[in-house]
């Protein structure tokens, strides 16, 4: 089994995603919209299955975690309180000749990488340090000076004719209300987390939740990324799966460790090569965090963040308490019973935040392979999407051997008996071999062939995607065999 070189592999994934209806560029007939993508008929199914896997693991399997679905629009003060209005910025710089815009830190990062490749380690380290200092101090002129000193040219125009570096807020805003006068500026949420924080007491009280407990949510988020690249890796409209876990102050370190381990296990249960994952513990922490780590996956373009686990202290709830004037405190009856003085407190929060689209990309990259089936002089191969059966868009493909002799009718009868429990696809066009290959390419774990013998003895041929093994089995056993393989029990226990 051969995997292509990294660049080729990534290109293959992108074209496969388009060819088979997983992902299309948004508004493609108008030449697309940068960093916005649509999920097609198979993409929507795969994405739903990833969501289900996350929701089951986080909500269904934890008695003390509940899920919500908050609105995308929120009161503008939310984003003042959270720090996004003042601090959710990227430093950007424009090239005056090409009119292209770049993230200043990204230009410097690229230069650092080049220095490293050329063996200029000292230069790379020095530039890294200078850049980090400039970013930390929000010293924009220094970023420009570094770009000039290191002779960084625009990749498009080749010139070094740069504007000043400016801060660029990543939030999209729009007018709320129909009247031009009196309408208010609101933001499309840049993360789902704030919908959880502002509902903390609503959920706690109505759900009678006791600390420690969590609130989970899946939903869209929007960021006007200065540079968007690597397909669905960095988008302007994307989806997050986030969970805030509310704990007693002082127990945050314990729960941070718990979620750090639990989340990596969730990833690895899918059967991914463990070498492809790593933690990246943050050394420099945001002002509100006392610990943070990223779960990184080795994409064809290097190790990149898929998920963040952050210990956010009581920062968010305290901020909302201050800006809203409403108490965000929790009364801990158990602590009171124990006779400890602090029964009322603002909980600390451990957050797990995974990008659904990045998880989708990771899943496709991991699953897609070109399998060599050559025997002796006979060259052969197949394109295989080795998705975990729980995630596969279709679980079963149903093929009548021919379009006549009552075989399609029998095939439909079998499909009707399965389709409520398993997503099925029916195909009667082309030779069976060709139909098998098409299902391999979209990851369908089972193909059933209905032939003349089926009419006589109620058996079908079941063909397994990964091994290509074929068995004759009775129709009455189908539910059991398929159900076992696609059961969530295989992932969650
Ligand atoms: N509430 C915390 C938060 O939003 P983040 O690190 O900014 O943290 C969490 O985002 C996750 O969301 C990331 O690990 C990444 O998977 C995903 N993500 C962030 N920006 C994204 C973008 N522009 N496109 C796709 N996914 C993105």
mmCIF file of N, CA, C and O in Angstrom, residues 202-268:
data_model
loop_
_atom_site.group_PDB
_atom_site.id
_atom_site.type_symbol
_atom_site.label_atom_id
_atom_site.label_comp_id
_atom_site.label_asym_id
_atom_site.label_seq_id
_atom_site.Cartn_x
_atom_site.Cartn_y
_atom_site.Cartn_z
ATOM 1 N N UNK A 202 -28.595 29.733 33.380
ATOM 2 C CA UNK A 202 -29.855 29.191 32.856
ATOM 3 C C UNK A 202 -29.811 27.666 32.860
ATOM 4 O O UNK A 202 -30.741 26.997 33.314
ATOM 5 N N UNK A 203 -28.723 27.132 32.334
ATOM 6 C CA UNK A 203 -28.608 25.669 32.233
ATOM 7 C C UNK A 203 -28.432 25.058 33.623
ATOM 8 O O UNK A 203 -29.067 24.058 33.959
ATOM 9 N N UNK A 204 -27.590 25.687 34.418
ATOM 10 C CA UNK A 204 -27.302 25.116 35.744
ATOM 11 C C UNK A 204 -28.592 25.016 36.563
ATOM 12 O O UNK A 204 -28.866 23.989 37.184
ATOM 13 N N UNK A 205 -29.403 26.095 36.503
ATOM 14 C CA UNK A 205 -30.604 26.107 37.348
ATOM 15 C C UNK A 205 -31.687 25.193 36.785
ATOM 16 O O UNK A 205 -32.267 24.389 37.505
ATOM 17 N N UNK A 206 -31.971 25.322 35.451
ATOM 18 C CA UNK A 206 -33.068 24.534 34.884
ATOM 19 C C UNK A 206 -32.701 23.053 34.811
ATOM 20 O O UNK A 206 -33.564 22.189 34.888
ATOM 21 N N UNK A 207 -31.421 22.762 34.648
ATOM 22 C CA UNK A 207 -30.992 21.357 34.563
ATOM 23 C C UNK A 207 -30.575 20.792 35.914
ATOM 24 O O UNK A 207 -30.174 19.643 36.004
ATOM 25 N N UNK A 208 -30.660 21.638 36.942
ATOM 26 C CA UNK A 208 -30.259 21.259 38.308
ATOM 27 C C UNK A 208 -28.873 20.589 38.296
ATOM 28 O O UNK A 208 -28.666 19.509 38.854
ATOM 29 N N UNK A 209 -27.952 21.268 37.603
ATOM 30 C CA UNK A 209 -26.610 20.714 37.436
ATOM 31 C C UNK A 209 -25.758 21.043 38.653
ATOM 32 O O UNK A 209 -25.831 22.149 39.191
ATOM 33 N N UNK A 210 -24.961 20.063 39.021
ATOM 34 C CA UNK A 210 -24.056 20.273 40.161
ATOM 35 C C UNK A 210 -22.623 20.255 39.667
ATOM 36 O O UNK A 210 -22.234 19.389 38.873
ATOM 37 N N UNK A 211 -21.846 21.162 40.173
ATOM 38 C CA UNK A 211 -20.434 21.215 39.785
ATOM 39 C C UNK A 211 -19.687 19.975 40.274
ATOM 40 O O UNK A 211 -19.948 19.556 41.395
ATOM 41 N N UNK A 212 -18.849 19.305 39.480
ATOM 42 C CA UNK A 212 -18.432 19.703 38.140
ATOM 43 C C UNK A 212 -19.456 19.284 37.081
ATOM 44 O O UNK A 212 -19.966 18.172 37.129
ATOM 45 N N UNK A 213 -19.728 20.178 36.130
ATOM 46 C CA UNK A 213 -20.603 19.808 35.016
ATOM 47 C C UNK A 213 -20.187 20.563 33.760
ATOM 48 O O UNK A 213 -19.447 21.559 33.842
ATOM 49 N N UNK A 214 -20.671 20.065 32.623
ATOM 50 C CA UNK A 214 -20.256 20.661 31.363
ATOM 51 C C UNK A 214 -21.443 21.054 30.501
ATOM 52 O O UNK A 214 -22.535 20.492 30.624
ATOM 53 N N UNK A 215 -21.210 22.039 29.621
ATOM 54 C CA UNK A 215 -22.202 22.406 28.607
ATOM 55 C C UNK A 215 -21.489 22.318 27.252
ATOM 56 O O UNK A 215 -20.396 22.874 27.078
ATOM 57 N N UNK A 216 -22.135 21.596 26.341
ATOM 58 C CA UNK A 216 -21.516 21.351 25.036
ATOM 59 C C UNK A 216 -22.336 22.009 23.941
ATOM 60 O O UNK A 216 -23.545 22.224 24.096
ATOM 61 N N UNK A 217 -21.693 22.292 22.833
ATOM 62 C CA UNK A 217 -22.405 22.924 21.727
ATOM 63 C C UNK A 217 -21.645 22.693 20.421
ATOM 64 O O UNK A 217 -20.425 22.730 20.393
ATOM 65 N N UNK A 218 -22.436 22.499 19.353
ATOM 66 C CA UNK A 218 -21.843 22.437 18.006
ATOM 67 C C UNK A 218 -22.465 23.575 17.208
ATOM 68 O O UNK A 218 -23.692 23.733 17.229
ATOM 69 N N UNK A 219 -21.650 24.352 16.525
ATOM 70 C CA UNK A 219 -22.278 25.411 15.739
ATOM 71 C C UNK A 219 -21.279 26.196 14.909
ATOM 72 O O UNK A 219 -20.066 26.036 15.023
ATOM 73 N N UNK A 220 -21.840 27.046 14.075
ATOM 74 C CA UNK A 220 -21.029 27.849 13.155
ATOM 75 C C UNK A 220 -20.306 28.970 13.891
ATOM 76 O O UNK A 220 -20.831 29.525 14.861
ATOM 77 N N UNK A 221 -19.128 29.291 13.396
ATOM 78 C CA UNK A 221 -18.395 30.455 13.864
ATOM 79 C C UNK A 221 -17.814 31.148 12.624
ATOM 80 O O UNK A 221 -17.661 30.510 11.570
ATOM 81 N N UNK A 222 -17.534 32.433 12.759
ATOM 82 C CA UNK A 222 -17.117 33.224 11.598
ATOM 83 C C UNK A 222 -15.893 34.063 11.957
ATOM 84 O O UNK A 222 -15.883 34.720 12.999
ATOM 85 N N UNK A 223 -14.892 34.014 11.113
ATOM 86 C CA UNK A 223 -13.704 34.847 11.334
ATOM 87 C C UNK A 223 -13.220 35.362 9.984
ATOM 88 O O UNK A 223 -13.049 34.569 9.058
ATOM 89 N N UNK A 224 -12.983 36.656 9.940
ATOM 90 C CA UNK A 224 -12.518 37.241 8.684
ATOM 91 C C UNK A 224 -10.999 37.069 8.595
ATOM 92 O O UNK A 224 -10.247 38.040 8.708
ATOM 93 N N UNK A 225 -10.583 35.830 8.416
ATOM 94 C CA UNK A 225 -9.154 35.505 8.417
ATOM 95 C C UNK A 225 -8.420 36.327 7.356
ATOM 96 O O UNK A 225 -8.899 36.464 6.229
ATOM 97 N N UNK A 226 -7.266 36.888 7.735
ATOM 98 C CA UNK A 226 -6.513 37.698 6.774
ATOM 99 C C UNK A 226 -5.991 36.812 5.648
ATOM 100 O O UNK A 226 -6.112 37.137 4.469
ATOM 101 N N UNK A 227 -5.405 35.716 6.037
ATOM 102 C CA UNK A 227 -5.042 34.768 4.988
ATOM 103 C C UNK A 227 -5.740 33.462 5.273
ATOM 104 O O UNK A 227 -5.732 32.979 6.398
ATOM 105 N N UNK A 228 -6.347 32.963 4.247
ATOM 106 C CA UNK A 228 -7.042 31.694 4.395
ATOM 107 C C UNK A 228 -6.395 30.749 3.396
ATOM 108 O O UNK A 228 -6.292 31.064 2.218
ATOM 109 N N UNK A 229 -5.911 29.631 3.904
ATOM 110 C CA UNK A 229 -5.296 28.710 2.950
ATOM 111 C C UNK A 229 -5.418 27.282 3.438
ATOM 112 O O UNK A 229 -5.970 27.039 4.503
ATOM 113 N N UNK A 230 -4.911 26.378 2.621
ATOM 114 C CA UNK A 230 -4.973 24.956 2.931
ATOM 115 C C UNK A 230 -6.407 24.458 3.022
ATOM 116 O O UNK A 230 -6.826 23.859 4.020
ATOM 117 N N UNK A 231 -7.177 24.816 1.974
ATOM 118 C CA UNK A 231 -8.499 24.208 1.773
ATOM 119 C C UNK A 231 -9.392 24.510 2.970
ATOM 120 O O UNK A 231 -9.527 25.673 3.352
ATOM 121 N N UNK A 232 -9.982 23.493 3.636
ATOM 122 C CA UNK A 232 -10.917 23.790 4.724
ATOM 123 C C UNK A 232 -10.207 23.916 6.085
ATOM 124 O O UNK A 232 -10.844 23.903 7.125
ATOM 125 N N UNK A 233 -8.894 24.070 6.040
ATOM 126 C CA UNK A 233 -8.134 24.188 7.285
ATOM 127 C C UNK A 233 -8.402 25.527 7.961
ATOM 128 O O UNK A 233 -8.573 25.602 9.163
ATOM 129 N N UNK A 234 -8.404 26.572 7.197
ATOM 130 C CA UNK A 234 -8.645 27.914 7.750
ATOM 131 C C UNK A 234 -9.699 28.585 6.895
ATOM 132 O O UNK A 234 -9.456 29.004 5.783
ATOM 133 N N UNK A 235 -10.906 28.626 7.443
ATOM 134 C CA UNK A 235 -12.033 29.141 6.666
ATOM 135 C C UNK A 235 -12.565 30.423 7.311
ATOM 136 O O UNK A 235 -12.263 30.725 8.456
ATOM 137 N N UNK A 236 -13.404 31.119 6.548
ATOM 138 C CA UNK A 236 -14.024 32.336 7.129
ATOM 139 C C UNK A 236 -15.357 31.976 7.781
ATOM 140 O O UNK A 236 -15.825 32.693 8.651
ATOM 141 N N UNK A 237 -15.974 30.906 7.320
ATOM 142 C CA UNK A 237 -17.165 30.374 7.996
ATOM 143 C C UNK A 237 -16.859 28.912 8.296
ATOM 144 O O UNK A 237 -16.534 28.150 7.389
ATOM 145 N N UNK A 238 -16.917 28.552 9.551
ATOM 146 C CA UNK A 238 -16.559 27.178 9.909
ATOM 147 C C UNK A 238 -17.399 26.721 11.084
ATOM 148 O O UNK A 238 -18.273 27.445 11.549
ATOM 149 N N UNK A 239 -17.157 25.503 11.530
ATOM 150 C CA UNK A 239 -17.969 24.977 12.619
ATOM 151 C C UNK A 239 -17.073 24.517 13.768
ATOM 152 O O UNK A 239 -16.005 23.950 13.529
ATOM 153 N N UNK A 240 -17.534 24.774 14.974
ATOM 154 C CA UNK A 240 -16.776 24.332 16.154
ATOM 155 C C UNK A 240 -17.607 23.367 16.983
ATOM 156 O O UNK A 240 -18.842 23.426 16.969
ATOM 157 N N UNK A 241 -16.941 22.502 17.705
ATOM 158 C CA UNK A 241 -17.599 21.632 18.687
ATOM 159 C C UNK A 241 -16.887 21.964 20.007
ATOM 160 O O UNK A 241 -15.713 21.627 20.180
ATOM 161 N N UNK A 242 -17.600 22.667 20.871
ATOM 162 C CA UNK A 242 -16.947 23.164 22.086
ATOM 163 C C UNK A 242 -17.674 22.678 23.330
ATOM 164 O O UNK A 242 -18.887 22.474 23.326
ATOM 165 N N UNK A 243 -16.918 22.520 24.404
ATOM 166 C CA UNK A 243 -17.505 22.127 25.680
ATOM 167 C C UNK A 243 -16.798 22.911 26.778
ATOM 168 O O UNK A 243 -15.568 22.983 26.816
ATOM 169 N N UNK A 244 -17.586 23.537 27.631
ATOM 170 C CA UNK A 244 -17.012 24.217 28.793
ATOM 171 C C UNK A 244 -17.365 23.371 30.003
ATOM 172 O O UNK A 244 -18.546 23.047 30.228
ATOM 173 N N UNK A 245 -16.362 23.070 30.780
ATOM 174 C CA UNK A 245 -16.544 22.224 31.961
ATOM 175 C C UNK A 245 -16.310 23.092 33.189
ATOM 176 O O UNK A 245 -15.218 23.638 33.375
ATOM 177 N N UNK A 246 -17.358 23.269 34.003
ATOM 178 C CA UNK A 246 -17.325 24.193 35.140
ATOM 179 C C UNK A 246 -16.902 23.435 36.400
ATOM 180 O O UNK A 246 -17.538 22.431 36.757
ATOM 181 N N UNK A 247 -15.854 23.912 37.034
ATOM 182 C CA UNK A 247 -15.281 23.178 38.176
ATOM 183 C C UNK A 247 -15.037 24.115 39.356
ATOM 184 O O UNK A 247 -15.044 25.344 39.209
ATOM 185 N N UNK A 248 -14.805 23.492 40.516
ATOM 186 C CA UNK A 248 -14.434 24.293 41.683
ATOM 187 C C UNK A 248 -13.059 24.918 41.464
ATOM 188 O O UNK A 248 -12.160 24.236 40.967
ATOM 189 N N UNK A 249 -12.909 26.182 41.907
ATOM 190 C CA UNK A 249 -11.551 26.756 41.864
ATOM 191 C C UNK A 249 -10.619 25.852 42.667
ATOM 192 O O UNK A 249 -11.003 25.356 43.731
ATOM 193 N N UNK A 250 -9.462 25.592 42.124
ATOM 194 C CA UNK A 250 -8.524 24.717 42.831
ATOM 195 C C UNK A 250 -8.549 23.300 42.276
ATOM 196 O O UNK A 250 -7.623 22.537 42.465
ATOM 197 N N UNK A 251 -9.664 22.952 41.567
ATOM 198 C CA UNK A 251 -9.711 21.610 40.963
ATOM 199 C C UNK A 251 -9.465 21.693 39.455
ATOM 200 O O UNK A 251 -9.632 20.711 38.738
ATOM 201 N N UNK A 252 -9.112 22.886 38.982
ATOM 202 C CA UNK A 252 -8.943 23.092 37.542
ATOM 203 C C UNK A 252 -7.788 22.275 36.966
ATOM 204 O O UNK A 252 -7.909 21.712 35.873
ATOM 205 N N UNK A 253 -6.679 22.170 37.715
ATOM 206 C CA UNK A 253 -5.523 21.446 37.172
ATOM 207 C C UNK A 253 -5.874 19.973 36.958
ATOM 208 O O UNK A 253 -5.522 19.366 35.939
ATOM 209 N N UNK A 254 -6.638 19.408 37.916
ATOM 210 C CA UNK A 254 -7.032 17.994 37.821
ATOM 211 C C UNK A 254 -7.915 17.761 36.578
ATOM 212 O O UNK A 254 -7.709 16.823 35.810
ATOM 213 N N UNK A 255 -8.868 18.673 36.379
ATOM 214 C CA UNK A 255 -9.787 18.485 35.254
ATOM 215 C C UNK A 255 -9.143 18.811 33.917
ATOM 216 O O UNK A 255 -9.500 18.238 32.893
ATOM 217 N N UNK A 256 -8.172 19.706 33.942
ATOM 218 C CA UNK A 256 -7.432 20.003 32.707
ATOM 219 C C UNK A 256 -6.731 18.728 32.232
ATOM 220 O O UNK A 256 -6.809 18.353 31.066
ATOM 221 N N UNK A 257 -6.109 18.043 33.180
ATOM 222 C CA UNK A 257 -5.393 16.802 32.860
ATOM 223 C C UNK A 257 -6.385 15.760 32.332
ATOM 224 O O UNK A 257 -6.137 15.065 31.346
ATOM 225 N N UNK A 258 -7.539 15.682 33.010
ATOM 226 C CA UNK A 258 -8.551 14.693 32.614
ATOM 227 C C UNK A 258 -8.976 14.921 31.162
ATOM 228 O O UNK A 258 -8.991 13.998 30.343
ATOM 229 N N UNK A 259 -9.315 16.179 30.827
ATOM 230 C CA UNK A 259 -9.837 16.443 29.478
ATOM 231 C C UNK A 259 -8.748 16.361 28.424
ATOM 232 O O UNK A 259 -9.012 15.969 27.283
ATOM 233 N N UNK A 260 -7.541 16.690 28.813
ATOM 234 C CA UNK A 260 -6.429 16.569 27.864
ATOM 235 C C UNK A 260 -6.302 15.104 27.415
ATOM 236 O O UNK A 260 -6.200 14.807 26.221
ATOM 237 N N UNK A 261 -6.373 14.223 28.379
ATOM 238 C CA UNK A 261 -6.230 12.791 28.046
ATOM 239 C C UNK A 261 -7.476 12.260 27.341
ATOM 240 O O UNK A 261 -7.394 11.519 26.367
ATOM 241 N N UNK A 262 -8.649 12.655 27.843
ATOM 242 C CA UNK A 262 -9.905 12.145 27.275
ATOM 243 C C UNK A 262 -10.055 12.545 25.815
ATOM 244 O O UNK A 262 -10.513 11.764 24.979
ATOM 245 N N UNK A 263 -9.643 13.758 25.502
ATOM 246 C CA UNK A 263 -9.839 14.215 24.123
ATOM 247 C C UNK A 263 -8.880 13.501 23.162
ATOM 248 O O UNK A 263 -9.261 13.194 22.027
ATOM 249 N N UNK A 264 -7.664 13.230 23.596
ATOM 250 C CA UNK A 264 -6.755 12.503 22.702
ATOM 251 C C UNK A 264 -7.273 11.083 22.465
ATOM 252 O O UNK A 264 -7.215 10.558 21.349
ATOM 253 N N UNK A 265 -7.838 10.505 23.526
ATOM 254 C CA UNK A 265 -8.392 9.144 23.378
ATOM 255 C C UNK A 265 -9.519 9.137 22.358
ATOM 256 O O UNK A 265 -9.670 8.195 21.580
ATOM 257 N N UNK A 266 -10.347 10.167 22.368
ATOM 258 C CA UNK A 266 -11.459 10.285 21.414
ATOM 259 C C UNK A 266 -10.912 10.243 19.987
ATOM 260 O O UNK A 266 -11.441 9.552 19.127
ATOM 261 N N UNK A 267 -9.833 10.961 19.753
ATOM 262 C CA UNK A 267 -9.231 10.977 18.414
ATOM 263 C C UNK A 267 -8.686 9.594 18.064
ATOM 264 O O UNK A 267 -8.892 9.080 16.971
ATOM 265 N N UNK A 268 -7.977 9.012 19.037
ATOM 266 C CA UNK A 268 -7.254 7.777 18.713
ATOM 267 C C UNK A 268 -8.182 6.583 18.561
ATOM 268 O O UNK A 268 -7.827 5.608 17.905
#
